[in-house]
Amino acid sequence: FHRDGHDVVALTCVSAGSKLSEYEKTLYDAGKYAEYYLVHGLGVELAEALAEIAHKQIRLDLGISEGEGSSLADVRMNRYQGSRYSFGYPACPDLELNAPLFDLLKPEEFGIELSETFQIVPEQSTSAIVVYHPNATYYNI
């Protein structure tokens, strides 16, 4: 789509790590459900924050972060050029599309796997296809 250069699509996969999942399981098995939900929420938000940091770094590397600032303090979700699409969410509901993404990224090397239903394990992980076209929008049909 880019007339003056190469098109770029970034593929990402990040995780808060398996130790957090192991700790969650310990809490759940012990019946400490309130603490389990708090730790789970922290892990999911941590993975999301890491995805935003990776997205910020990609925009900096591509030179499309004009007016954003260049530090982590300048990360402001959804106020920039580029859209992150994760399979299983409304814009890309087909979880099976995680399989070819995993074939390309090989996140198993870092302990991130797909379940039989194409869910990402550990749950505090996320993968995405990132599109940087200035007219990219997040929607579903």
Coordinates of N, CA and C in Angstrom, one line a residue, residues 1-136:
F1 N 0.8 -1.2 0.0 CA 0.0 0.0 0.0 C 0.9 1.3 0.0
H2 N 2.1 1.1 0.3 CA 3.0 2.3 0.5 C 3.6 2.6 -0.9
R3 N 3.4 3.8 -1.4 CA 4.0 4.1 -2.7 C 5.5 4.4 -2.7
D4 N 6.0 4.9 -1.5 CA 7.4 5.4 -1.5 C 8.3 4.4 -0.9
G5 N 7.9 3.2 -0.5 CA 8.8 2.2 0.1 C 8.1 0.9 0.3
H6 N 8.7 0.1 1.1 CA 8.1 -1.2 1.4 C 7.0 -1.1 2.4
D7 N 6.0 -2.0 2.3 CA 5.0 -2.1 3.3 C 5.6 -2.9 4.4
V8 N 5.1 -2.6 5.6 CA 5.6 -3.3 6.8 C 4.4 -3.9 7.6
V9 N 4.5 -5.1 8.0 CA 3.5 -5.7 8.9 C 4.3 -6.4 10.0
A10 N 4.1 -5.9 11.2 CA 4.8 -6.5 12.4 C 4.0 -7.6 13.0
L11 N 4.7 -8.7 13.3 CA 4.1 -9.8 14.0 C 4.7 -9.9 15.4
T12 N 3.8 -9.9 16.4 CA 4.3 -9.9 17.8 C 3.7 -11.0 18.6
C13 N 4.4 -11.4 19.6 CA 3.9 -12.3 20.6 C 4.6 -12.0 21.9
V14 N 3.9 -11.7 23.0 CA 4.5 -11.3 24.2 C 3.8 -12.1 25.3
S15 N 4.5 -12.2 26.5 CA 4.0 -12.9 27.6 C 4.5 -12.4 28.9
A16 N 3.7 -12.5 29.9 CA 4.1 -12.1 31.3 C 4.9 -13.3 31.9
G17 N 4.9 -14.4 31.3 CA 5.7 -15.5 31.7 C 4.9 -16.7 32.4
S18 N 5.4 -17.8 32.3 CA 4.8 -19.0 32.9 C 4.7 -19.1 34.4
K19 N 5.7 -18.4 35.1 CA 5.7 -18.4 36.5 C 4.5 -17.8 37.1
L20 N 4.0 -16.8 36.4 CA 2.7 -16.1 36.9 C 1.6 -17.1 36.8
S21 N 1.5 -17.9 35.7 CA 0.5 -18.9 35.5 C 0.6 -19.9 36.6
E22 N 1.8 -20.4 36.9 CA 2.0 -21.4 37.9 C 1.5 -20.9 39.3
Y23 N 1.8 -19.6 39.6 CA 1.3 -19.0 40.8 C -0.2 -18.9 40.9
E24 N -0.8 -18.5 39.7 CA -2.2 -18.5 39.7 C -2.9 -19.8 40.0
K25 N -2.3 -20.9 39.4 CA -2.8 -22.2 39.6 C -2.8 -22.6 41.0
T26 N -1.7 -22.3 41.7 CA -1.5 -22.5 43.1 C -2.6 -21.8 43.9
L27 N -2.9 -20.6 43.6 CA -3.9 -19.8 44.3 C -5.3 -20.5 44.0
Y28 N -5.6 -20.8 42.8 CA -6.9 -21.4 42.4 C -7.1 -22.7 43.1
D29 N -6.0 -23.6 43.1 CA -6.1 -24.9 43.7 C -6.3 -24.8 45.2
A30 N -5.8 -23.7 45.8 CA -6.0 -23.5 47.3 C -7.3 -22.8 47.6
G31 N -8.1 -22.6 46.6 CA -9.4 -21.9 46.8 C -9.3 -20.4 47.1
K32 N -8.2 -19.8 46.8 CA -8.0 -18.4 47.1 C -8.5 -17.6 45.8
Y33 N -9.8 -17.7 45.5 CA -10.3 -17.2 44.3 C -10.1 -15.7 44.1
A34 N -10.4 -14.9 45.2 CA -10.2 -13.5 45.0 C -8.8 -13.1 44.7
E35 N -7.8 -13.7 45.4 CA -6.4 -13.4 45.1 C -6.1 -13.9 43.7
Y36 N -6.6 -15.1 43.3 CA -6.4 -15.6 42.0 C -6.8 -14.6 40.9
Y37 N -8.0 -14.1 41.0 CA -8.5 -13.1 40.0 C -7.7 -11.8 40.0
L38 N -7.2 -11.4 41.1 CA -6.4 -10.2 41.1 C -5.0 -10.5 40.4
V39 N -4.4 -11.6 40.7 CA -3.1 -11.9 40.1 C -3.3 -12.2 38.6
H40 N -4.4 -12.8 38.2 CA -4.7 -13.1 36.8 C -4.9 -11.8 36.1
G41 N -5.7 -10.8 36.7 CA -5.8 -9.5 36.0 C -4.5 -8.8 35.9
L42 N -3.7 -8.9 36.9 CA -2.4 -8.2 36.8 C -1.6 -8.8 35.6
G43 N -1.6 -10.2 35.5 CA -0.8 -10.8 34.5 C -1.3 -10.4 33.1
V44 N -2.6 -10.4 32.9 CA -3.2 -10.1 31.6 C -2.8 -8.6 31.2
E45 N -3.0 -7.7 32.2 CA -2.6 -6.3 32.0 C -1.1 -6.1 31.7
L46 N -0.3 -6.9 32.4 CA 1.1 -6.9 32.2 C 1.5 -7.3 30.8
A47 N 0.9 -8.3 30.3 CA 1.1 -8.8 28.9 C 0.6 -7.7 27.9
E48 N -0.5 -7.1 28.2 CA -1.0 -6.0 27.3 C -0.1 -4.8 27.3
A49 N 0.5 -4.5 28.5 CA 1.4 -3.4 28.6 C 2.7 -3.7 27.8
L50 N 3.1 -4.9 27.9 CA 4.3 -5.3 27.1 C 4.1 -5.2 25.6
A51 N 2.9 -5.6 25.2 CA 2.5 -5.5 23.8 C 2.5 -4.0 23.4
E52 N 2.0 -3.1 24.2 CA 2.0 -1.7 23.9 C 3.5 -1.2 23.8
I53 N 4.3 -1.6 24.7 CA 5.7 -1.2 24.6 C 6.4 -1.7 23.3
A54 N 6.1 -2.9 22.9 CA 6.7 -3.4 21.7 C 6.2 -2.6 20.5
H55 N 4.9 -2.3 20.5 CA 4.2 -1.6 19.5 C 4.9 -0.2 19.4
K56 N 5.1 0.4 20.5 CA 5.8 1.8 20.6 C 7.2 1.7 20.0
Q57 N 7.9 0.7 20.3 CA 9.3 0.5 19.8 C 9.2 0.3 18.3
I58 N 8.3 -0.4 17.8 CA 8.2 -0.6 16.3 C 7.9 0.7 15.6
R59 N 7.0 1.5 16.2 CA 6.6 2.8 15.6 C 7.9 3.7 15.6
L60 N 8.6 3.7 16.7 CA 9.9 4.5 16.8 C 10.8 4.0 15.7
D61 N 11.0 2.7 15.5 CA 11.9 2.2 14.5 C 11.5 2.5 13.1
L62 N 10.2 2.6 12.9 CA 9.7 2.9 11.5 C 9.6 4.4 11.3
G63 N 9.9 5.2 12.3 CA 9.8 6.6 12.1 C 8.4 7.2 12.0
I64 N 7.4 6.5 12.6 CA 6.0 7.0 12.4 C 5.4 7.4 13.8
S65 N 6.3 7.8 14.7 CA 5.8 8.2 16.0 C 5.9 9.7 16.2
E66 N 5.8 10.4 15.1 CA 5.8 11.9 15.2 C 4.8 12.4 16.2
G67 N 5.2 13.3 17.1 CA 4.3 13.9 18.0 C 4.0 13.0 19.2
E68 N 4.5 11.8 19.3 CA 4.2 10.9 20.4 C 5.2 11.0 21.5
G69 N 6.4 11.5 21.3 CA 7.4 11.4 22.3 C 8.2 10.1 22.1
S70 N 9.3 9.9 22.8 CA 10.1 8.8 22.6 C 10.4 8.0 23.8
S71 N 9.6 8.2 24.9 CA 9.9 7.4 26.1 C 8.7 6.5 26.4
L72 N 8.9 5.6 27.4 CA 7.8 4.7 27.8 C 6.7 5.5 28.4
A73 N 7.0 6.7 29.0 CA 5.9 7.5 29.6 C 5.0 8.1 28.6
D74 N 5.5 8.1 27.3 CA 4.7 8.6 26.2 C 3.7 7.6 25.6
V75 N 3.7 6.4 26.1 CA 2.8 5.3 25.5 C 1.4 5.7 25.9
R76 N 0.6 5.9 24.9 CA -0.8 6.2 25.1 C -1.6 5.3 24.1
M77 N -2.3 4.3 24.7 CA -2.9 3.3 23.9 C -3.9 4.0 22.9
N78 N -3.9 3.5 21.7 CA -4.9 3.9 20.6 C -4.8 5.3 20.2
R79 N -3.7 6.0 20.5 CA -3.6 7.4 20.0 C -2.4 7.5 19.1
Y80 N -2.3 6.7 18.1 CA -1.1 6.7 17.3 C -1.4 6.0 15.9
Q81 N -0.5 6.1 15.0 CA -0.7 5.4 13.7 C -0.4 3.9 13.9
G82 N -1.2 3.1 13.4 CA -1.1 1.7 13.5 C -2.1 1.0 14.4
S83 N -2.5 -0.2 14.0 CA -3.5 -1.0 14.7 C -3.0 -2.4 15.0
R84 N -3.3 -2.8 16.2 CA -2.9 -4.2 16.6 C -4.1 -5.1 16.5
Y85 N -4.0 -6.2 15.8 CA -5.1 -7.1 15.6 C -4.7 -8.4 16.2
S86 N -5.5 -8.9 17.2 CA -5.2 -10.2 17.9 C -6.4 -11.1 17.6
F87 N -6.0 -12.3 17.2 CA -7.0 -13.3 16.8 C -7.8 -13.7 18.1
G88 N -9.1 -13.8 17.9 CA -10.0 -14.1 19.0 C -10.8 -12.9 19.5
Y89 N -10.4 -11.7 19.0 CA -11.1 -10.5 19.3 C -12.1 -10.1 18.2
P90 N -13.0 -9.2 18.4 CA -14.0 -8.9 17.4 C -13.5 -8.6 16.0
A91 N -12.5 -7.9 15.8 CA -12.0 -7.6 14.4 C -11.4 -8.8 13.7
C92 N -11.0 -9.8 14.5 CA -10.4 -11.1 13.9 C -10.8 -12.2 14.8
P93 N -12.1 -12.6 14.7 CA -12.6 -13.6 15.6 C -12.1 -15.0 15.5
D94 N -11.5 -15.4 14.4 CA -11.0 -16.8 14.1 C -9.7 -17.1 14.9
L95 N -9.9 -17.8 16.0 CA -8.7 -18.2 16.8 C -7.8 -19.1 16.0
E96 N -8.3 -19.9 15.1 CA -7.4 -20.8 14.3 C -6.3 -20.1 13.5
L97 N -6.5 -18.8 13.3 CA -5.4 -18.1 12.6 C -4.2 -17.8 13.5
N98 N -4.3 -18.2 14.7 CA -3.1 -18.2 15.6 C -2.1 -19.2 15.1
A99 N -2.5 -20.3 14.5 CA -1.6 -21.4 14.1 C -0.6 -20.9 13.1
P100 N -1.0 -20.2 12.0 CA 0.1 -19.8 11.0 C 1.0 -18.7 11.7
L101 N 0.4 -17.9 12.5 CA 1.2 -16.9 13.2 C 2.3 -17.5 14.1
F102 N 1.9 -18.6 14.8 CA 2.8 -19.3 15.6 C 3.9 -20.0 14.8
D103 N 3.5 -20.5 13.6 CA 4.4 -21.1 12.7 C 5.5 -20.2 12.3
L104 N 5.2 -18.9 12.1 CA 6.1 -17.9 11.7 C 7.0 -17.4 12.9
L105 N 6.4 -17.2 14.0 CA 7.1 -16.6 15.2 C 7.8 -17.6 16.1
K106 N 7.3 -18.8 16.1 CA 7.9 -19.9 16.9 C 8.0 -19.5 18.4
P107 N 6.9 -19.0 19.0 CA 7.0 -18.6 20.4 C 7.1 -19.7 21.4
E108 N 7.0 -21.0 20.9 CA 7.2 -22.1 21.8 C 8.6 -22.1 22.4
E109 N 9.6 -21.5 21.7 CA 10.9 -21.3 22.2 C 11.0 -20.6 23.5
F110 N 9.9 -19.8 23.8 CA 9.8 -18.9 25.0 C 8.7 -19.4 25.9
G111 N 8.2 -20.6 25.7 CA 7.2 -21.2 26.6 C 5.8 -20.8 26.3
I112 N 5.5 -20.2 25.1 CA 4.2 -19.8 24.7 C 3.7 -20.8 23.8
E113 N 2.5 -21.4 24.0 CA 2.0 -22.5 23.2 C 0.5 -22.2 22.8
L114 N 0.0 -23.0 21.9 CA -1.4 -22.9 21.5 C -2.1 -24.1 22.1
S115 N -3.3 -23.9 22.7 CA -4.1 -25.0 23.2 C -4.8 -25.7 22.0
E116 N -5.5 -26.8 22.3 CA -6.2 -27.5 21.3 C -7.3 -26.6 20.6
T117 N -7.7 -25.6 21.3 CA -8.7 -24.7 20.8 C -8.1 -23.4 20.3
F118 N -6.8 -23.4 20.0 CA -6.0 -22.3 19.5 C -6.0 -21.1 20.4
Q119 N -6.2 -21.3 21.7 CA -6.0 -20.3 22.7 C -4.5 -20.2 23.0
I120 N -4.0 -19.0 23.4 CA -2.6 -18.8 23.7 C -2.4 -19.2 25.2
V121 N -1.4 -20.0 25.4 CA -1.0 -20.5 26.8 C 0.4 -20.1 27.0
P122 N 0.8 -19.4 28.1 CA -0.1 -19.1 29.2 C -1.0 -18.0 28.9
E123 N -2.1 -17.8 29.6 CA -3.1 -16.9 29.3 C -2.6 -15.4 29.4
Q124 N -1.6 -15.2 30.1 CA -1.0 -13.8 30.2 C -0.1 -13.6 29.1
S125 N -0.5 -14.0 27.9 CA 0.3 -13.8 26.7 C -0.7 -13.3 25.6
T126 N -0.1 -12.6 24.6 CA -0.9 -12.1 23.5 C -0.1 -12.1 22.3
S127 N -0.7 -12.4 21.1 CA 0.0 -12.2 19.8 C -0.8 -11.3 19.0
A128 N -0.2 -10.7 18.0 CA -0.9 -9.7 17.2 C -0.2 -9.6 15.8
I129 N -1.0 -9.1 14.9 CA -0.5 -8.6 13.6 C -0.7 -7.1 13.7
V130 N 0.3 -6.4 13.4 CA 0.2 -4.9 13.6 C 0.3 -4.3 12.2
V131 N -0.7 -3.5 11.8 CA -0.7 -2.8 10.5 C -0.5 -1.3 10.8
Y132 N 0.4 -0.7 10.0 CA 0.8 0.6 10.2 C 0.3 1.6 9.1
H133 N -0.5 1.2 8.3 CA -1.1 2.1 7.3 C -1.9 3.2 8.0
P134 N -1.7 4.4 7.6 CA -2.3 5.5 8.3 C -3.9 5.5 8.3
N135 N -4.5 4.7 7.3 CA -5.9 4.6 7.3 C -6.4 3.3 7.9
A136 N -5.6 2.5 8.6 CA -6.0 1.3 9.2 C -7.0 1.6 10.3

